Structures are given as C-alpha cells and as structure tokens.
Amino acid sequence: RLAEAQRIAQIGNWEWDVIKNEVSWSYEAYRIFGLTQESFVSPFETFLNHVHPDDREFAKKTFDDALYHKKPLDIDHRIILKDASVRTVHEKAVVISDSKGRAVQMVGTVQDITERKRAEEEVVLLKTLILSISESKDLHDALVVTLEKVCSTTGWIYGEAWIPDPEGKCLVRDNAFYSRVESLEEFSELSGTFTFPHGVGLPGRAWSIKKPVWVQDVTIDSNYPRAAIAKEAGLKAGVAFPVFSDKEIVAVLVFYMLKTLERDERLVSFVSSVVVQLGEVIKR
C-alpha cells in the first residue's frame, strides 16, 4: 500500500548513511530518477551525476550545508534521465546526529513536481508573451516573439511561421527561430524556398482543416514534402497550429523536436492558448 501510495503521489523516500556512504531508496525514488539499486556504485556521487549540470553545484552545496549545520533541507532542482529528458524534483530531508553531535544520517523524500512546475511556468510565460505580442508593431514582429518564447519554454528546438500569400493560394514562410545548429540553419534556408497549398505538408494541413496537426515523425510521413531535408537535420516530431483573427487564418505556426513523440495534449492545449491570444492581439 505504501509503495502504491508513493507511485500515485510520485514521491519516494530515502535514507543516507553518511559515515558508510550507503543509501537506501524506495522503489518510487529509483523510478523518479530512472535508476535501479544496482546503479548506485557510489551513492551520493551517482545521485549528483543525475542532477542537471546547471543545478549540480547548487544541490551539492545545499546538501553539504545541511550536513555541516545539521539543518533541514528543502529545495527544488532538475534531474536528467537516461533518455535525456529533464524532470524537476522537490527534495526534503532532515539530518540525524549521534550522541557526540556528529551528523551520521540524512533521511528525506523526493517528489516529481515536473508537471506542476511546468504549469506554473506556462502561466508566467502566457502573461509575458501576451505583453510582448501586444507591444509588437506588426504581424511579423508578433510571430517572431511567439516562436522564440514558445521554443524557449517548451523545448521544441525549431519553430517557423507561415502566412498566406496575397492571393490566398498558398502559404509562404515569414520567419523561423532555432538553436544555432548547422543542420537547422540549412533546413531553415531550404525551407524558405517552399510554399504550401491547402492540405499539403504540416502548414498546409493545419491551414486546410483549421485545427492543430501533430505528426510523430515527419521523416516518414507521406504528406511531408520536406522529409529528406528534415531527416538530414535530425528533426522528428512536428506540430502545426493555425492562427485565427476573427474567422480568418492569418498564419500557421509549426514546431519541431529532435525525437519522435506521441501527441501531447497538455502541450497542444498550452500552445493553442498562446495562439488564441496572438489572434486576439492581431485583431485589435
């Protein structure tokens, strides 16, 4: 029952014998880190190696400080799993001392708070994004800001905006945002030469059916004209969102990731909220 309760709450417990440097984790604690008991050759060092590099120094200093001053520990930090995905955990612990006042043991809990943290960040992003879009002087600037903010927050590595040509017969590329990776730069340059009529490619399909389109792997999709250059760039999952102003589609936003990914309803809902706000600002 305890194991099931920990699984439901996504919270594990652990004990660290500081003197012997031996650790005991519950099954849920191992699951959160994507580890097994056999993985712990050197317990504390193994733990630190799975903390996000940008948070590692902070985590080590906090644990050392808690041990030295024998005070409770209460922190959030990021961890990296074997598949390179990043999660956020909340750690709480207390230090136990022996009769001589030496810190001999630390007992604590670790909880996966990734979804809660992400939701909080999305609320903040939505507010700042609306403000940034509102200050844009035209549609192009608003699209530039939106692509940058969404990619920076969601982890999508490449974003692009497509707008209807003057005759409304096809979509042309307005701009793109991406990490300065050579393969992505080449993909962006080549993509700028494409146009998409209704129903063709990711942009054209979202334009045609007037709702988000998600593809797990664009490199093997039969209706994706850029499959060859996407494969060369290492792009996999893709998603497109139509941007409405009143009932008219004024743009289509497309985002890509470097791995295959099943449709993520939370992500679709979040970006859809951003797109709605973008449309409202454009209308005003």
Coordinates of C-alpha atoms in Angstrom, one line a residue:
R1 CA 0.0 0.0 0.0
L2 CA 2.9 2.4 0.8
A3 CA 4.5 1.6 -2.5
E4 CA 1.3 2.2 -4.3
A5 CA 0.7 5.5 -2.4
Q6 CA 4.2 6.7 -3.3
R7 CA 3.6 5.8 -7.0
I8 CA 0.3 7.7 -7.1
A9 CA 1.8 10.8 -5.4
Q10 CA 5.1 10.5 -7.3
I11 CA 7.0 10.8 -4.0
G12 CA 9.8 8.5 -2.8
N13 CA 11.8 8.3 0.4
W14 CA 15.4 7.6 1.0
E15 CA 18.0 7.2 3.8
W16 CA 21.7 8.1 3.5
D17 CA 24.2 6.7 6.0
V18 CA 26.8 9.5 5.8
I19 CA 29.5 7.6 7.7
K20 CA 29.4 4.4 5.5
N21 CA 28.2 6.4 2.4
E22 CA 25.4 3.8 1.9
V23 CA 22.0 4.8 0.6
S24 CA 18.6 3.1 0.7
W25 CA 15.9 4.4 -1.7
S26 CA 12.3 3.3 -2.0
Y27 CA 11.2 1.9 -5.4
E28 CA 9.5 5.2 -6.3
A29 CA 12.6 7.2 -5.6
Y30 CA 14.5 4.9 -8.1
R31 CA 11.7 5.2 -10.6
I32 CA 11.7 9.0 -10.5
F33 CA 15.5 9.1 -11.3
G34 CA 15.1 6.2 -13.8
L35 CA 17.7 4.2 -11.9
T36 CA 18.0 0.8 -10.2
Q37 CA 19.6 -0.2 -6.9
E38 CA 22.5 -1.8 -8.9
S39 CA 23.2 1.7 -10.4
F40 CA 24.5 3.0 -7.1
V41 CA 28.2 2.2 -7.2
S42 CA 29.0 5.4 -5.1
P43 CA 25.6 6.6 -3.8
F44 CA 26.0 10.4 -3.4
E45 CA 28.2 10.8 -6.4
T46 CA 25.7 8.7 -8.5
F47 CA 22.9 11.0 -7.3
L48 CA 24.9 14.1 -8.2
N49 CA 25.7 12.8 -11.7
H50 CA 22.0 12.6 -12.4
V51 CA 21.3 16.2 -11.3
H52 CA 21.1 18.7 -14.1
P53 CA 24.6 20.2 -14.7
D54 CA 23.3 23.7 -14.2
D55 CA 21.8 22.7 -10.8
R56 CA 24.6 20.3 -9.6
E57 CA 26.7 22.9 -7.8
F58 CA 23.6 24.3 -6.0
A59 CA 22.5 20.8 -5.0
K60 CA 25.9 19.7 -3.6
K61 CA 26.3 23.0 -1.7
T62 CA 22.8 22.7 -0.2
F63 CA 23.4 19.1 0.9
D64 CA 26.8 19.9 2.3
D65 CA 25.4 23.0 4.1
A66 CA 22.5 20.9 5.6
L67 CA 25.0 18.3 6.9
Y68 CA 27.5 20.8 8.3
H69 CA 24.9 23.0 10.1
K70 CA 22.6 20.0 10.8
K71 CA 19.6 21.8 9.5
P72 CA 16.6 20.7 7.3
L73 CA 16.9 20.6 3.6
D74 CA 14.1 21.9 1.3
I75 CA 14.9 22.5 -2.4
D76 CA 13.8 22.1 -6.0
H77 CA 16.3 21.0 -8.7
R78 CA 16.3 19.4 -12.1
I79 CA 17.4 15.9 -13.0
I80 CA 18.3 14.2 -16.3
L81 CA 17.1 10.8 -17.1
K82 CA 18.8 8.2 -19.4
D83 CA 16.7 9.3 -22.4
A84 CA 18.0 12.9 -21.9
S85 CA 14.6 14.2 -20.7
V86 CA 14.6 16.7 -17.9
R87 CA 12.4 16.5 -14.8
T88 CA 12.0 18.7 -11.8
V89 CA 12.0 17.3 -8.3
H90 CA 11.4 18.6 -4.8
E91 CA 13.7 17.3 -2.0
K92 CA 13.1 17.5 1.7
A93 CA 15.4 16.0 4.3
V94 CA 16.5 16.1 7.9
V95 CA 19.9 15.3 9.5
I96 CA 20.2 12.9 12.3
S97 CA 23.2 13.2 14.7
D98 CA 24.8 10.8 17.1
S99 CA 25.4 11.3 20.9
K100 CA 28.6 13.3 20.1
G101 CA 26.7 15.7 17.8
R102 CA 28.2 14.2 14.6
A103 CA 25.9 14.1 11.5
V104 CA 25.6 10.4 10.8
Q105 CA 22.4 10.1 8.7
M106 CA 20.2 12.0 6.4
V107 CA 16.6 10.9 5.7
G108 CA 14.3 12.5 3.2
T109 CA 11.8 12.5 0.4
V110 CA 12.0 13.2 -3.3
Q111 CA 8.9 14.2 -5.3
D112 CA 8.5 14.6 -9.0
I113 CA 6.9 18.1 -9.5
T114 CA 7.6 18.4 -13.2
E115 CA 4.0 18.9 -14.3
R116 CA 3.2 21.4 -11.5
K117 CA 6.4 23.4 -12.2
R118 CA 5.6 23.3 -15.9
A119 CA 2.1 24.6 -15.4
E120 CA 3.4 27.5 -13.2
E121 CA 6.0 28.4 -15.8
E122 CA 3.3 28.3 -18.6
V123 CA 1.1 30.7 -16.7
V124 CA 4.0 33.1 -16.3
L125 CA 5.0 32.6 -20.0
L126 CA 1.5 33.3 -21.2
K127 CA 1.4 36.6 -19.3
T128 CA 4.8 37.8 -20.6
L129 CA 4.0 36.6 -24.1
I130 CA 0.7 38.5 -24.3
L131 CA 2.5 41.6 -23.1
S132 CA 5.3 41.1 -25.7
I133 CA 2.9 40.4 -28.5
S134 CA 0.8 43.5 -27.5
E135 CA 3.9 45.7 -27.9
S136 CA 4.7 44.3 -31.4
K137 CA 4.3 46.8 -34.2
D138 CA 3.0 44.3 -36.8
L139 CA 2.2 40.6 -37.5
H140 CA 5.8 39.7 -38.4
D141 CA 7.2 41.0 -35.1
A142 CA 4.4 39.3 -33.2
L143 CA 5.2 36.0 -34.9
V144 CA 8.9 36.4 -34.2
V145 CA 8.3 36.9 -30.5
T146 CA 5.8 34.0 -30.3
L147 CA 8.2 31.5 -31.9
E148 CA 11.1 32.4 -29.7
K149 CA 9.1 32.3 -26.5
V150 CA 7.3 29.0 -27.2
C151 CA 10.5 27.3 -28.3
S152 CA 12.5 28.6 -25.3
T153 CA 9.8 27.3 -22.9
T154 CA 8.6 24.1 -24.3
G155 CA 11.8 22.5 -25.5
W156 CA 10.8 22.5 -29.2
I157 CA 14.1 23.1 -31.0
Y158 CA 12.8 24.7 -34.2
G159 CA 9.8 27.0 -34.9
E160 CA 8.6 28.6 -38.1
A161 CA 5.7 30.9 -39.1
W162 CA 3.8 30.6 -42.4
I163 CA 1.4 33.2 -43.8
P164 CA -1.0 33.2 -46.8
D165 CA 0.3 34.8 -50.0
P166 CA -1.6 37.9 -51.3
E167 CA -3.8 35.7 -53.5
G168 CA -4.5 33.3 -50.6
K169 CA -3.5 30.3 -52.8
C170 CA -0.6 29.1 -50.7
L171 CA 1.5 29.6 -47.6
V172 CA 4.9 31.3 -47.7
R173 CA 7.5 31.3 -44.9
D174 CA 7.5 34.5 -42.8
N175 CA 10.3 33.7 -40.4
A176 CA 11.9 30.9 -38.3
F177 CA 13.5 30.5 -34.9
Y178 CA 16.0 27.8 -34.0
S179 CA 19.1 26.9 -32.0
R180 CA 22.3 27.8 -33.8
V181 CA 22.9 24.3 -35.0
E182 CA 24.4 24.0 -38.5
S183 CA 21.9 21.4 -39.7
L184 CA 19.0 23.5 -38.5
E185 CA 20.3 26.6 -40.3
E186 CA 20.5 24.6 -43.6
F187 CA 17.0 23.2 -43.0
S188 CA 15.7 26.8 -42.4
E189 CA 17.3 28.1 -45.6
L190 CA 15.9 25.4 -47.7
S191 CA 12.5 25.6 -46.1
G192 CA 12.3 29.3 -47.1
T193 CA 12.1 28.2 -50.8
F194 CA 9.0 26.1 -50.2
T195 CA 5.3 27.1 -50.5
F196 CA 2.4 25.0 -49.3
P197 CA -1.1 25.0 -50.8
H198 CA -4.1 23.8 -48.8
G199 CA -3.7 20.3 -47.4
V200 CA 0.0 19.9 -48.3
G201 CA 2.7 19.4 -45.6
L202 CA 2.3 20.3 -42.0
P203 CA 1.5 24.0 -42.6
G204 CA -1.0 23.2 -45.4
R205 CA -2.8 20.6 -43.4
A206 CA -3.4 22.9 -40.4
W207 CA -4.5 25.6 -42.9
S208 CA -6.9 23.3 -44.5
I209 CA -8.6 21.6 -41.6
K210 CA -8.3 24.7 -39.3
K211 CA -7.0 22.9 -36.2
P212 CA -3.7 21.6 -34.8
V213 CA -1.9 18.8 -36.7
W214 CA 0.6 16.5 -34.9
V215 CA 3.0 14.1 -36.7
Q216 CA 5.1 11.7 -34.6
D217 CA 7.9 11.5 -37.3
V218 CA 7.8 13.9 -40.3
T219 CA 10.6 12.0 -42.0
I220 CA 8.3 9.0 -42.7
D221 CA 5.1 11.0 -43.2
S222 CA 3.7 10.5 -46.7
N223 CA 2.3 14.1 -46.9
Y224 CA 5.5 15.9 -45.9
P225 CA 7.5 17.3 -48.9
R226 CA 10.5 18.3 -46.7
A227 CA 11.1 14.7 -45.4
A228 CA 14.6 14.4 -46.9
I229 CA 15.9 17.7 -45.5
A230 CA 14.2 17.1 -42.2
K231 CA 15.9 13.8 -41.9
E232 CA 19.2 15.4 -42.7
A233 CA 18.6 18.0 -40.0
G234 CA 17.7 15.3 -37.4
L235 CA 14.1 16.6 -37.0
K236 CA 11.4 14.1 -36.0
A237 CA 8.1 15.1 -34.3
G238 CA 6.3 18.1 -35.7
V239 CA 3.1 20.1 -34.9
A240 CA 1.3 22.9 -36.6
F241 CA -1.2 25.5 -35.2
P242 CA -3.5 27.7 -37.3
V243 CA -3.7 31.3 -36.0
F244 CA -7.1 32.9 -36.4
S245 CA -8.1 36.6 -36.4
D246 CA -11.8 36.6 -36.3
K247 CA -12.6 33.6 -38.5
E248 CA -9.7 34.2 -40.9
I249 CA -6.4 32.2 -40.7
V250 CA -3.7 34.8 -40.8
A251 CA -0.7 32.5 -40.0
V252 CA 0.3 28.9 -39.2
L253 CA 2.9 28.2 -36.6
V254 CA 5.0 24.9 -36.9
F255 CA 7.3 23.5 -34.2
Y256 CA 9.7 20.5 -34.4
M257 CA 11.6 18.3 -32.0
L258 CA 14.7 16.0 -32.4
K259 CA 12.9 12.9 -31.3
T260 CA 9.6 11.1 -32.2
L261 CA 6.9 12.0 -29.8
E262 CA 3.2 11.0 -29.4
R263 CA 0.7 13.7 -29.3
D264 CA 1.0 15.7 -26.0
E265 CA -2.4 17.1 -25.2
R266 CA -1.0 19.4 -22.5
L267 CA 1.4 20.9 -24.9
V268 CA -1.2 21.3 -27.6
S269 CA -3.6 23.0 -25.1
F270 CA -0.9 25.4 -24.0
V271 CA 0.3 26.5 -27.4
S272 CA -3.4 26.7 -28.5
S273 CA -3.9 29.2 -25.7
V274 CA -0.9 31.2 -26.9
V275 CA -2.2 31.1 -30.5
V276 CA -5.7 32.3 -29.4
Q277 CA -4.1 35.3 -27.6
L278 CA -1.9 36.0 -30.6
G279 CA -5.0 36.1 -32.8
E280 CA -6.8 38.4 -30.4
V281 CA -3.9 40.9 -30.4
I282 CA -3.6 40.8 -34.2
K283 CA -7.3 41.6 -34.4
R284 CA -7.0 44.5 -32.1

